[in-house]
């Protein structure tokens, strides 16, 4: 279970998005905050059960949808088409390893600047 300070943080996050604080929502947010993984709903469910939480798979699915729609989680597909979730809120991308299947976060600020001028010129040159 989340510590008192973390619980208040989750309550504030949920309230700021107009959501009610519930134990399953807190557990999901705390799990994603504590792990640097990008679990599928089933992996998240199994991880929560392993921690001793009494939560159902349908509750996990329902709350993932609510938290995603509120902008508290990111949902994306991996290279195999599995839906995965990420609680890291800073703008970033995901780098997939095709050999081992690991997923790494790559922050926008860590990427080199991208010059769009040549692309724009090429598009303008082709315009009718």
GROMACS .gro file of C-alpha atoms in nm:
model
  128
    1UNK     CA    1   0.000   0.000   0.000
    2UNK     CA    2   0.117   0.351  -0.069
    3UNK     CA    3   0.261   0.562   0.212
    4UNK     CA    4   0.051   0.848   0.353
    5UNK     CA    5   0.237   1.114   0.148
    6UNK     CA    6   0.200   0.909  -0.171
    7UNK     CA    7  -0.167   0.842  -0.097
    8UNK     CA    8  -0.230   1.214  -0.070
    9UNK     CA    9  -0.046   1.266  -0.398
   10UNK     CA   10  -0.270   1.009  -0.570
   11UNK     CA   11  -0.581   1.165  -0.414
   12UNK     CA   12  -0.472   1.505  -0.546
   13UNK     CA   13  -0.401   1.369  -0.895
   14UNK     CA   14  -0.739   1.198  -0.911
   15UNK     CA   15  -0.924   1.501  -0.772
   16UNK     CA   16  -0.750   1.734  -1.019
   17UNK     CA   17  -0.887   1.519  -1.301
   18UNK     CA   18  -1.237   1.510  -1.153
   19UNK     CA   19  -1.207   1.147  -1.045
   20UNK     CA   20  -1.304   0.988  -0.718
   21UNK     CA   21  -1.026   0.830  -0.512
   22UNK     CA   22  -1.064   0.454  -0.489
   23UNK     CA   23  -0.831   0.189  -0.355
   24UNK     CA   24  -0.795   0.012  -0.694
   25UNK     CA   25  -0.701   0.340  -0.865
   26UNK     CA   26  -0.446   0.415  -0.595
   27UNK     CA   27  -0.303   0.063  -0.619
   28UNK     CA   28  -0.270   0.084  -0.999
   29UNK     CA   29  -0.104   0.427  -0.988
   30UNK     CA   30   0.130   0.319  -0.706
   31UNK     CA   31   0.228   0.000  -0.891
   32UNK     CA   32   0.308   0.187  -1.211
   33UNK     CA   33   0.502   0.450  -1.015
   34UNK     CA   34   0.708   0.188  -0.831
   35UNK     CA   35   0.803  -0.016  -1.137
   36UNK     CA   36   0.985   0.094  -1.449
   37UNK     CA   37   0.780  -0.145  -1.659
   38UNK     CA   38   0.507  -0.111  -1.915
   39UNK     CA   39   0.268  -0.390  -1.819
   40UNK     CA   40  -0.024  -0.534  -2.008
   41UNK     CA   41  -0.347  -0.535  -1.806
   42UNK     CA   42  -0.290  -0.902  -1.726
   43UNK     CA   43   0.069  -0.839  -1.610
   44UNK     CA   44  -0.051  -0.550  -1.395
   45UNK     CA   45  -0.325  -0.769  -1.246
   46UNK     CA   46  -0.077  -1.046  -1.163
   47UNK     CA   47   0.168  -0.793  -1.014
   48UNK     CA   48  -0.102  -0.648  -0.790
   49UNK     CA   49  -0.215  -0.995  -0.682
   50UNK     CA   50   0.148  -1.086  -0.604
   51UNK     CA   51   0.164  -0.781  -0.374
   52UNK     CA   52  -0.138  -0.923  -0.189
   53UNK     CA   53  -0.401  -0.686  -0.324
   54UNK     CA   54  -0.751  -0.823  -0.355
   55UNK     CA   55  -0.841  -0.690  -0.699
   56UNK     CA   56  -1.022  -0.844  -0.994
   57UNK     CA   57  -0.907  -0.844  -1.354
   58UNK     CA   58  -1.223  -0.662  -1.466
   59UNK     CA   59  -1.155  -0.393  -1.204
   60UNK     CA   60  -0.803  -0.350  -1.344
   61UNK     CA   61  -0.939  -0.313  -1.700
   62UNK     CA   62  -1.210  -0.068  -1.595
   63UNK     CA   63  -0.974   0.152  -1.394
   64UNK     CA   64  -0.703   0.149  -1.662
   65UNK     CA   65  -0.959   0.287  -1.904
   66UNK     CA   66  -1.076   0.556  -1.660
   67UNK     CA   67  -0.719   0.659  -1.571
   68UNK     CA   68  -0.614   0.667  -1.938
   69UNK     CA   69  -0.914   0.879  -2.038
   70UNK     CA   70  -0.827   1.120  -1.756
   71UNK     CA   71  -0.471   1.151  -1.887
   72UNK     CA   72  -0.307   0.988  -1.585
   73UNK     CA   73  -0.175   0.691  -1.785
   74UNK     CA   74  -0.043   0.634  -2.135
   75UNK     CA   75  -0.171   0.345  -2.341
   76UNK     CA   76   0.030   0.210  -2.634
   77UNK     CA   77   0.084  -0.104  -2.841
   78UNK     CA   78   0.409  -0.296  -2.830
   79UNK     CA   79   0.577  -0.453  -3.132
   80UNK     CA   80   0.356  -0.764  -3.096
   81UNK     CA   81   0.033  -0.562  -3.075
   82UNK     CA   82  -0.019  -0.603  -2.700
   83UNK     CA   83  -0.176  -0.308  -2.521
   84UNK     CA   84   0.056  -0.174  -2.252
   85UNK     CA   85   0.029   0.101  -1.991
   86UNK     CA   86   0.276   0.359  -1.864
   87UNK     CA   87   0.235   0.588  -1.563
   88UNK     CA   88   0.534   0.809  -1.649
   89UNK     CA   89   0.378   1.147  -1.727
   90UNK     CA   90   0.675   1.339  -1.873
   91UNK     CA   91   0.661   1.360  -2.255
   92UNK     CA   92   0.855   1.065  -2.392
   93UNK     CA   93   0.872   0.788  -2.649
   94UNK     CA   94   0.918   0.413  -2.621
   95UNK     CA   95   1.214   0.223  -2.761
   96UNK     CA   96   1.145  -0.148  -2.824
   97UNK     CA   97   1.416  -0.414  -2.833
   98UNK     CA   98   1.315  -0.663  -3.100
   99UNK     CA   99   1.540  -0.936  -2.954
  100UNK     CA  100   1.449  -0.941  -2.586
  101UNK     CA  101   1.120  -0.746  -2.591
  102UNK     CA  102   1.226  -0.484  -2.336
  103UNK     CA  103   1.075  -0.137  -2.355
  104UNK     CA  104   1.274   0.172  -2.257
  105UNK     CA  105   1.155   0.528  -2.205
  106UNK     CA  106   1.329   0.794  -2.415
  107UNK     CA  107   1.263   1.151  -2.302
  108UNK     CA  108   1.197   1.418  -2.565
  109UNK     CA  109   1.465   1.637  -2.407
  110UNK     CA  110   1.722   1.360  -2.465
  111UNK     CA  111   1.657   1.345  -2.839
  112UNK     CA  112   1.850   1.563  -3.084
  113UNK     CA  113   1.668   1.855  -3.244
  114UNK     CA  114   1.496   1.760  -3.567
  115UNK     CA  115   1.519   2.003  -3.859
  116UNK     CA  116   1.191   1.999  -4.051
  117UNK     CA  117   1.296   2.264  -4.307
  118UNK     CA  118   1.418   2.016  -4.576
  119UNK     CA  119   1.094   1.817  -4.548
  120UNK     CA  120   0.886   2.133  -4.576
  121UNK     CA  121   1.081   2.246  -4.883
  122UNK     CA  122   1.039   1.906  -5.050
  123UNK     CA  123   0.663   1.912  -4.987
  124UNK     CA  124   0.631   2.267  -5.118
  125UNK     CA  125   0.830   2.173  -5.431
  126UNK     CA  126   0.581   1.893  -5.507
  127UNK     CA  127   0.268   2.106  -5.447
  128UNK     CA  128   0.039   2.150  -5.747
   0.00000   0.00000   0.00000
